[in-house]
CSV table of C-alpha atoms in Angstrom, one decimal:
chain,number,residue,atom,x,y,z
I,1241,MET,CA,-1.9,-4.5,-0.4
I,1242,VAL,CA,-3.0,-6.1,-3.7
I,1243,SER,CA,0.6,-7.3,-4.3
I,1244,TYR,CA,0.7,-8.7,-0.8
I,1245,LEU,CA,-2.5,-10.7,-1.4
I,1246,SER,CA,-1.4,-11.9,-4.7
I,1247,PHE,CA,1.8,-13.1,-3.1
I,1248,LEU,CA,-0.2,-15.1,-0.5
I,1249,SER,CA,-2.9,-16.4,-2.8
I,1250,PRO,CA,-0.8,-19.4,-4.1
I,1251,PHE,CA,-0.4,-20.6,-0.5
I,1252,ALA,CA,-4.1,-20.4,0.3
I,1253,PRO,CA,-4.8,-24.0,-0.7
I,1254,PHE,CA,-1.9,-25.3,1.4
I,1255,PHE,CA,-3.1,-23.2,4.4
I,1256,VAL,CA,-6.7,-24.5,4.1
I,1257,THR,CA,-5.4,-28.1,3.7
I,1258,PHE,CA,-3.2,-27.7,6.8
I,1259,LEU,CA,-6.1,-26.3,8.8
I,1260,LEU,CA,-8.4,-29.1,7.8
I,1261,LEU,CA,-5.7,-31.6,8.6
I,1262,PHE,CA,-5.2,-30.1,12.0
I,1263,LEU,CA,-8.9,-30.2,12.8
I,1264,PHE,CA,-9.1,-33.8,11.6
I,1265,VAL,CA,-6.1,-34.9,13.7
I,1266,GLU,CA,-7.5,-33.1,16.8
I,1267,GLN,CA,-10.9,-34.9,16.3
I,1268,ILE,CA,-9.2,-38.3,15.8
I,1269,SER,CA,-7.0,-37.7,18.9
I,1270,TYR,CA,-10.1,-37.0,21.0
I,1271,LEU,CA,-11.9,-40.1,19.7
I,1272,ARG,CA,-8.8,-42.3,20.3
I,1273,LYS,CA,-8.7,-41.2,23.9
I,1274,LYS,CA,-12.5,-41.4,24.3
I,1275,ARG,CA,-12.9,-44.9,22.9
I,1276,ASN,CA,-16.3,-46.3,24.1
I,1277,VAL,CA,-16.6,-44.0,27.2
I,1278,PRO,CA,-19.8,-41.9,27.3
I,1279,GLY,CA,-19.2,-38.3,26.0
I,1280,PRO,CA,-19.8,-36.1,22.9
I,1281,ASN,CA,-18.6,-37.7,19.7
I,1282,ILE,CA,-18.0,-34.5,17.8
I,1283,ILE,CA,-16.2,-31.5,19.3
I,1284,LEU,CA,-15.5,-27.9,18.2
I,1285,PRO,CA,-11.8,-27.3,17.4
I,1286,PHE,CA,-9.8,-26.1,20.4
I,1287,LEU,CA,-12.9,-24.7,22.3
I,1288,GLY,CA,-14.6,-28.1,22.5
I,1289,ASN,CA,-17.7,-27.6,24.6
I,1290,ALA,CA,-16.4,-24.5,26.4
I,1291,ILE,CA,-19.3,-22.4,25.0
I,1292,SER,CA,-22.1,-24.5,26.5
I,1293,LEU,CA,-20.1,-24.7,29.8
I,1294,ILE,CA,-20.0,-20.9,30.0
I,1295,THR,CA,-23.5,-20.1,28.7
I,1296,LYS,CA,-25.4,-22.9,30.5
I,1297,PRO,CA,-23.1,-24.2,33.2
I,1298,THR,CA,-25.8,-26.0,35.2
I,1299,SER,CA,-27.3,-27.9,32.3
I,1300,PHE,CA,-23.8,-28.7,31.0
I,1301,TRP,CA,-22.8,-30.5,34.2
I,1302,GLU,CA,-26.3,-32.2,34.5
I,1303,VAL,CA,-25.8,-33.6,31.0
I,1304,GLN,CA,-22.2,-34.7,31.9
I,1305,ALA,CA,-23.6,-36.4,35.0
I,1306,ASP,CA,-26.3,-38.2,33.1
I,1307,LEU,CA,-23.7,-39.5,30.6
I,1308,ALA,CA,-21.6,-40.8,33.5
I,1309,ALA,CA,-24.5,-42.7,35.1
I,1310,SER,CA,-23.7,-46.0,33.5
I,1311,LEU,CA,-19.9,-46.3,34.0
I,1312,GLY,CA,-19.5,-43.8,36.9
I,1313,PHE,CA,-17.5,-41.4,34.6
I,1314,SER,CA,-17.7,-39.6,31.3
I,1315,VAL,CA,-15.4,-37.5,29.1
I,1316,ASN,CA,-15.4,-34.2,27.3
I,1317,TYR,CA,-13.1,-31.7,25.6
I,1318,ILE,CA,-12.7,-28.1,26.8
I,1319,ILE,CA,-10.1,-25.5,25.7
I,1320,GLY,CA,-7.7,-28.0,24.3
I,1321,ARG,CA,-8.0,-30.3,27.3
I,1322,PHE,CA,-9.4,-33.8,27.4
I,1323,ILE,CA,-11.3,-34.0,30.7
I,1324,VAL,CA,-12.7,-36.9,32.7
I,1325,PHE,CA,-15.9,-36.3,34.8
I,1326,ILE,CA,-16.1,-38.6,37.8
I,1327,ARG,CA,-19.6,-39.4,39.2
I,1328,ASN,CA,-18.8,-42.5,41.2
I,1329,THR,CA,-17.7,-41.9,44.9
I,1330,GLU,CA,-15.5,-44.9,45.2
I,1331,LEU,CA,-13.7,-44.1,41.9
I,1332,SER,CA,-13.1,-40.5,43.1
I,1333,HIS,CA,-11.5,-41.9,46.3
I,1334,LEU,CA,-9.4,-44.2,44.3
I,1335,ILE,CA,-8.1,-41.4,42.1
I,1336,PHE,CA,-7.4,-38.9,44.8
I,1337,ALA,CA,-5.6,-41.6,46.9
I,1338,ASN,CA,-2.9,-41.7,44.2
I,1339,VAL,CA,-0.7,-38.8,45.4
I,1340,ARG,CA,2.1,-39.2,42.8
I,1341,PRO,CA,2.7,-35.8,41.1
I,1342,ASP,CA,2.4,-37.5,37.7
I,1343,ALA,CA,-0.7,-39.4,38.5
I,1344,PHE,CA,-3.2,-36.8,37.2
I,1345,LEU,CA,-3.4,-33.1,36.5
I,1346,LEU,CA,-5.9,-31.1,38.5
I,1347,VAL,CA,-7.1,-28.2,36.4
I,1348,GLY,CA,-9.0,-25.6,38.5
I,1349,HIS,CA,-9.4,-23.5,35.4
I,1350,PRO,CA,-8.0,-23.8,31.9
I,1351,PHE,CA,-6.1,-20.5,32.5
I,1352,GLY,CA,-5.9,-20.9,36.3
I,1353,LYS,CA,-2.2,-19.9,36.7
I,1354,LYS,CA,-2.9,-16.7,34.9
I,1355,LEU,CA,-6.0,-16.0,36.9
I,1356,PHE,CA,-4.9,-17.2,40.4
I,1357,GLY,CA,-1.2,-16.1,40.1
I,1358,GLU,CA,2.0,-18.0,40.4
I,1359,HIS,CA,1.8,-18.7,44.1
I,1360,ASN,CA,-1.2,-21.0,44.6
I,1361,MET,CA,-1.9,-24.3,46.2
I,1362,ILE,CA,-4.1,-25.6,43.4
I,1363,TYR,CA,-1.2,-26.6,41.2
I,1364,MET,CA,1.2,-27.7,43.9
I,1365,PHE,CA,2.2,-31.3,44.1
I,1366,GLY,CA,4.8,-33.6,45.7
I,1367,GLN,CA,7.2,-32.4,48.4
I,1368,ASP,CA,6.3,-28.8,48.0
I,1369,HIS,CA,2.7,-29.5,48.8
I,1370,LYS,CA,3.7,-31.7,51.8
I,1371,ASP,CA,6.0,-29.0,53.2
I,1372,LEU,CA,3.3,-26.4,52.8
I,1373,ARG,CA,0.7,-28.7,54.6
I,1374,ARG,CA,3.2,-29.0,57.5
I,1375,GLN,CA,3.5,-25.2,57.7
I,1376,ILE,CA,-0.3,-24.7,57.8
I,1377,ALA,CA,-0.9,-27.5,60.4
I,1378,PRO,CA,-1.0,-25.0,63.3
I,1379,ASN,CA,-4.1,-23.4,61.7
I,1380,PHE,CA,-6.2,-26.5,62.5
I,1381,THR,CA,-5.4,-27.4,66.1
I,1382,PRO,CA,-8.3,-27.8,68.6
I,1383,ARG,CA,-7.5,-24.4,70.0
I,1384,ALA,CA,-7.5,-22.7,66.6
I,1385,LEU,CA,-10.7,-24.5,65.5
I,1386,SER,CA,-12.5,-23.4,68.7
I,1387,THR,CA,-11.5,-19.8,67.9
I,1388,TYR,CA,-12.9,-20.1,64.4
I,1389,THR,CA,-16.2,-21.7,65.6
I,1390,ALA,CA,-16.8,-18.7,67.9
I,1391,LEU,CA,-16.1,-16.2,65.1
I,1392,GLN,CA,-18.4,-18.0,62.7
I,1393,GLN,CA,-21.3,-18.2,65.1
I,1394,ILE,CA,-21.2,-14.5,65.9
I,1395,ILE,CA,-21.4,-13.6,62.2
I,1396,ILE,CA,-23.9,-16.3,61.3
I,1397,LEU,CA,-26.3,-15.2,64.1
I,1398,GLN,CA,-26.0,-11.6,62.8
I,1399,HIS,CA,-27.0,-12.7,59.3
I,1400,LEU,CA,-29.8,-15.0,60.5
I,1401,LYS,CA,-31.3,-12.1,62.4
I,1402,SER,CA,-31.1,-9.9,59.3
I,1403,TRP,CA,-32.8,-12.6,57.2
I,1404,GLU,CA,-35.5,-12.8,59.8
I,1405,ARG,CA,-36.1,-9.1,59.5
I,1406,LEU,CA,-36.2,-9.3,55.7
I,1407,SER,CA,-38.8,-12.1,56.0
I,1408,SER,CA,-40.9,-10.2,58.5
I,1409,GLU,CA,-41.0,-7.1,56.2
I,1410,SER,CA,-42.8,-9.2,53.5
I,1411,PRO,CA,-44.8,-11.9,55.4
I,1412,GLY,CA,-45.7,-14.9,53.2
I,1413,LYS,CA,-43.3,-13.8,50.4
I,1414,PRO,CA,-40.3,-16.1,50.0
I,1415,ILE,CA,-36.8,-14.6,49.9
I,1416,SER,CA,-33.9,-15.8,47.7
I,1417,LEU,CA,-31.1,-17.2,49.9
I,1418,ARG,CA,-28.4,-17.7,47.3
I,1419,LEU,CA,-26.8,-14.3,47.4
I,1420,LEU,CA,-27.6,-13.8,51.1
I,1421,ALA,CA,-25.8,-17.1,51.9
I,1422,ARG,CA,-22.9,-16.2,49.7
I,1423,ASP,CA,-22.4,-12.9,51.4
I,1424,MET,CA,-22.6,-14.5,54.8
I,1425,ASN,CA,-20.0,-17.1,53.9
I,1426,LEU,CA,-17.7,-14.4,52.5
I,1427,GLU,CA,-17.9,-12.4,55.7
I,1428,THR,CA,-17.4,-15.6,57.7
I,1429,SER,CA,-14.4,-16.5,55.7
I,1430,GLN,CA,-12.9,-13.0,55.9
I,1431,THR,CA,-13.3,-12.9,59.7
I,1432,VAL,CA,-12.0,-16.4,60.3
I,1433,PHE,CA,-9.0,-16.0,58.0
I,1434,VAL,CA,-7.9,-12.4,58.6
I,1435,GLY,CA,-10.4,-11.0,61.2
I,1436,ARG,CA,-9.1,-7.8,62.7
I,1437,TYR,CA,-6.9,-6.9,59.8
I,1438,LEU,CA,-9.8,-5.9,57.5
I,1439,SER,CA,-11.7,-2.7,58.0
I,1440,ARG,CA,-15.3,-2.3,57.0
I,1441,GLU,CA,-14.3,-0.3,53.9
I,1442,ALA,CA,-11.7,-3.0,53.0
I,1443,ARG,CA,-14.4,-5.7,53.5
I,1444,ASP,CA,-16.8,-3.9,51.1
I,1445,LYS,CA,-14.0,-3.5,48.4
I,1446,PHE,CA,-13.1,-7.2,49.1
I,1447,ARG,CA,-16.7,-8.2,48.4
I,1448,ASP,CA,-16.8,-6.2,45.1
I,1449,ASP,CA,-13.5,-7.7,43.9
I,1450,TYR,CA,-14.6,-11.2,44.8
I,1451,ASN,CA,-17.8,-10.7,42.8
I,1452,LEU,CA,-15.6,-9.6,39.8
I,1453,PHE,CA,-13.5,-12.7,40.3
I,1454,ASN,CA,-16.6,-15.0,40.5
I,1455,THR,CA,-18.0,-13.5,37.3
I,1456,GLY,CA,-14.8,-13.8,35.3
I,1457,LEU,CA,-14.2,-17.3,36.5
I,1458,MET,CA,-17.0,-18.6,34.2
I,1459,LYS,CA,-16.4,-16.4,31.2
I,1460,LEU,CA,-14.2,-16.9,28.1
I,1461,PRO,CA,-10.6,-16.3,29.0
I,1462,PHE,CA,-10.0,-13.1,26.9
I,1463,ASP,CA,-7.4,-11.1,28.8
I,1464,LEU,CA,-8.3,-7.8,27.1
I,1465,PRO,CA,-9.6,-4.5,28.6
I,1466,GLY,CA,-13.3,-4.6,29.1
I,1467,PHE,CA,-13.6,-8.4,29.3
I,1468,ALA,CA,-14.7,-10.2,32.4
I,1469,PHE,CA,-11.6,-12.4,32.6
I,1470,ARG,CA,-9.3,-9.3,32.6
I,1471,ASN,CA,-11.5,-7.7,35.4
I,1472,ALA,CA,-11.3,-11.0,37.4
I,1473,ARG,CA,-7.5,-11.2,37.0
I,1474,LEU,CA,-7.0,-7.6,38.2
I,1475,ALA,CA,-9.4,-8.2,41.0
I,1476,VAL,CA,-7.4,-11.3,42.2
I,1477,GLU,CA,-4.2,-9.1,42.2
I,1478,ARG,CA,-6.0,-6.6,44.4
I,1479,LEU,CA,-7.3,-9.3,46.7
I,1480,VAL,CA,-3.9,-10.9,47.1
I,1481,GLU,CA,-2.4,-7.5,47.8
I,1482,THR,CA,-5.0,-6.9,50.5
I,1483,LEU,CA,-4.4,-10.4,52.0
I,1484,SER,CA,-0.6,-9.9,51.8
I,1485,ASP,CA,-0.9,-6.7,53.9
I,1486,CYS,CA,-2.9,-8.7,56.4
I,1487,ALA,CA,0.0,-11.2,56.6
I,1488,THR,CA,2.4,-8.3,57.2
I,1489,GLN,CA,0.3,-7.0,60.1
I,1490,SER,CA,-0.2,-10.4,61.6
I,1491,LYS,CA,3.5,-11.3,61.4
I,1492,LYS,CA,4.3,-8.1,63.3
I,1493,ARG,CA,1.7,-8.7,66.0
I,1494,MET,CA,2.7,-12.4,66.5
I,1495,SER,CA,6.5,-11.5,66.7
I,1496,GLU,CA,5.5,-9.1,69.5
I,1497,GLY,CA,3.9,-11.9,71.4
I,1498,ASP,CA,0.2,-11.0,70.8
I,1499,GLU,CA,-2.5,-13.7,71.2
I,1500,PRO,CA,-3.9,-15.2,67.9
I,1501,SER,CA,-7.4,-14.3,67.1
I,1502,CYS,CA,-7.8,-15.7,63.5
I,1503,LEU,CA,-6.3,-18.2,61.1
I,1504,ILE,CA,-3.5,-15.9,59.8
I,1505,ASP,CA,-2.4,-15.3,63.4
I,1506,PHE,CA,-2.0,-19.0,64.2
I,1507,TRP,CA,-0.1,-19.4,61.0
I,1508,MET,CA,2.2,-16.3,61.5
I,1509,GLN,CA,2.7,-17.3,65.2
I,1510,GLU,CA,4.5,-20.4,64.1
I,1511,THR,CA,6.3,-18.6,61.3
I,1512,ALA,CA,7.5,-15.9,63.7
I,1513,ARG,CA,8.8,-18.6,66.1
I,1514,GLU,CA,10.8,-20.3,63.3
I,1515,ILE,CA,12.3,-17.0,62.2
I,1516,ALA,CA,13.2,-16.2,65.9
I,1517,GLU,CA,14.9,-19.6,66.3
I,1518,SER,CA,16.7,-19.9,63.0
I,1519,LYS,CA,17.1,-16.2,62.1
I,1520,THR,CA,15.8,-17.0,58.6
I,1521,ALA,CA,12.3,-17.1,57.2
I,1522,PRO,CA,11.0,-20.6,56.3
I,1523,PRO,CA,10.3,-21.4,52.6
I,1524,ARG,CA,7.0,-20.0,51.1
I,1525,SER,CA,6.5,-17.5,53.9
I,1526,SER,CA,6.8,-14.2,52.1
I,1527,ASP,CA,3.8,-11.9,52.6
I,1528,VAL,CA,2.9,-12.2,48.9
I,1529,GLU,CA,3.0,-16.0,49.0
I,1530,ILE,CA,1.0,-16.1,52.2
I,1531,GLY,CA,-1.6,-13.7,50.7
I,1532,SER,CA,-1.9,-16.0,47.6
I,1533,TYR,CA,-2.4,-19.1,49.8
I,1534,LEU,CA,-5.0,-17.2,51.8
I,1535,PHE,CA,-6.9,-16.4,48.6
I,1536,ASP,CA,-6.8,-20.1,47.7
I,1537,PHE,CA,-8.4,-20.8,51.2
I,1538,LEU,CA,-11.0,-18.1,50.6
I,1539,PHE,CA,-11.9,-19.5,47.1
I,1540,ALA,CA,-12.2,-23.0,48.5
I,1541,ALA,CA,-14.4,-21.8,51.4
I,1542,GLN,CA,-16.9,-20.0,49.2
I,1543,ASP,CA,-18.7,-21.9,46.4
I,1544,ALA,CA,-18.7,-25.3,48.1
I,1545,SER,CA,-19.9,-23.9,51.4
I,1546,THR,CA,-22.6,-21.8,49.9
I,1547,SER,CA,-23.8,-24.7,47.7
I,1548,SER,CA,-23.8,-27.1,50.6
I,1549,LEU,CA,-25.7,-24.7,52.8
I,1550,LEU,CA,-28.4,-24.0,50.2
I,1551,TRP,CA,-28.9,-27.7,49.5
I,1552,ALA,CA,-29.1,-28.3,53.2
I,1553,VAL,CA,-31.9,-25.7,53.5
I,1554,THR,CA,-33.7,-27.1,50.5
I,1555,LEU,CA,-33.5,-30.7,51.7
I,1556,LEU,CA,-34.6,-29.8,55.2
I,1557,ASP,CA,-37.6,-27.9,53.8
I,1558,SER,CA,-38.6,-31.0,51.7
I,1559,HIS,CA,-38.2,-33.3,54.8
I,1560,PRO,CA,-40.2,-31.6,57.5
I,1561,ASP,CA,-40.0,-34.6,59.9
I,1562,VAL,CA,-36.2,-34.3,59.8
I,1563,LEU,CA,-36.3,-30.5,60.3
I,1564,ARG,CA,-38.6,-31.0,63.3
I,1565,ARG,CA,-36.2,-33.4,65.0
I,1566,VAL,CA,-33.2,-31.1,64.3
I,1567,ARG,CA,-35.1,-28.2,65.9
I,1568,GLU,CA,-36.1,-30.3,68.9
I,1569,GLU,CA,-32.6,-31.4,69.5
I,1570,VAL,CA,-31.0,-28.0,69.1
I,1571,SER,CA,-33.7,-26.3,71.3
I,1572,ARG,CA,-33.0,-28.7,74.2
I,1573,ILE,CA,-29.4,-27.6,74.2
I,1574,TRP,CA,-29.3,-24.0,73.0
I,1575,SER,CA,-31.6,-21.0,72.5
I,1576,PRO,CA,-30.9,-18.2,69.9
I,1577,GLU,CA,-32.5,-15.7,72.3
I,1578,SER,CA,-29.8,-16.4,74.9
I,1579,ASP,CA,-27.1,-14.7,72.7
I,1580,ALA,CA,-24.7,-17.4,74.0
I,1581,LEU,CA,-22.5,-19.3,71.6
I,1582,ILE,CA,-22.7,-23.0,71.2
I,1583,SER,CA,-19.8,-24.7,72.9
I,1584,ALA,CA,-17.8,-27.6,71.4
I,1585,GLU,CA,-19.3,-29.9,74.1
I,1586,GLN,CA,-22.8,-28.9,73.1
I,1587,LEU,CA,-22.0,-29.6,69.4
I,1588,ARG,CA,-20.9,-33.1,70.3
I,1589,GLU,CA,-24.2,-33.6,72.1
I,1590,MET,CA,-26.2,-32.9,68.9
I,1591,LYS,CA,-25.8,-36.4,67.5
I,1592,TYR,CA,-28.8,-36.3,65.2
I,1593,THR,CA,-28.0,-32.8,63.9
I,1594,GLN,CA,-24.5,-33.9,63.1
I,1595,ALA,CA,-25.8,-37.0,61.3
I,1596,VAL,CA,-28.1,-34.7,59.2
I,1597,ALA,CA,-25.2,-32.4,58.4
I,1598,ARG,CA,-23.0,-35.3,57.3
I,1599,GLU,CA,-25.8,-36.7,55.1
């Protein structure tokens, strides 16, 4: 051991010099890209500001948004990536309107491919993305959307009634809606996407695995036993396996001529038709690939929907005049005591409620 250290000791100054040079070049490279754009001037090597993003995610993005107030965008450096934060709506539209595959790189997570798996829509561009969009088009026909609306309402009403019971058990005491809204959205998504193919036991396991995924998503990406990132990656594998099994069941039902009752059924109905006509499966239609894309749908349906719902509740609570008008309009058309579902025609009649939802 001593002889080994003595062998390395002459190289120590070179190693330290190389390390310092590397850090200096990384800092200079960041500043050259940053120029005069708002953002931190000094960054940690490789990690950048990843630690503050993980430990204080809310304040991290608040600071980033404040920095972007003047120009509409700001910059930062996270896990070896130079990132641009866009605050301005028109600038966001301009960027996303550029559909060239080399226009920009969308990074859902610094180690997203390892976390989400090889088959995912997040990193798909160009013709592959267009072809997949064509394949999933049957999922969003008026007939399919009306089916989803009915499923969503049944579940939402069940959860609202359970929230009402919770509130009545502790009158005058506020209840936290964040986790309740997330669980409602998760069950809504599960039912809309793969409805009858998930048992109650499978739904409970699904919820636990999704919680592991959510936790690991915002932790340091150490893929080692006991770390949250490893637990999240393994949870994603189990979730995709479950959703792949749902695709297998649906494909069988649809090939037998059964009626669609959820999103995967509308998707597999068209896939089964193509297989019957051409005797070959279309590209990207294996059960594992379908399961992976379903997980992407589920991921996209969760955080944004929960956040939007919570903000809507918060804003309505802070604008009682708007809440009163929404209640009056809804009550003229529909009553929760009726146990009837709101029809598409009734939704179109709720002009003010629609305007509030869009706002």
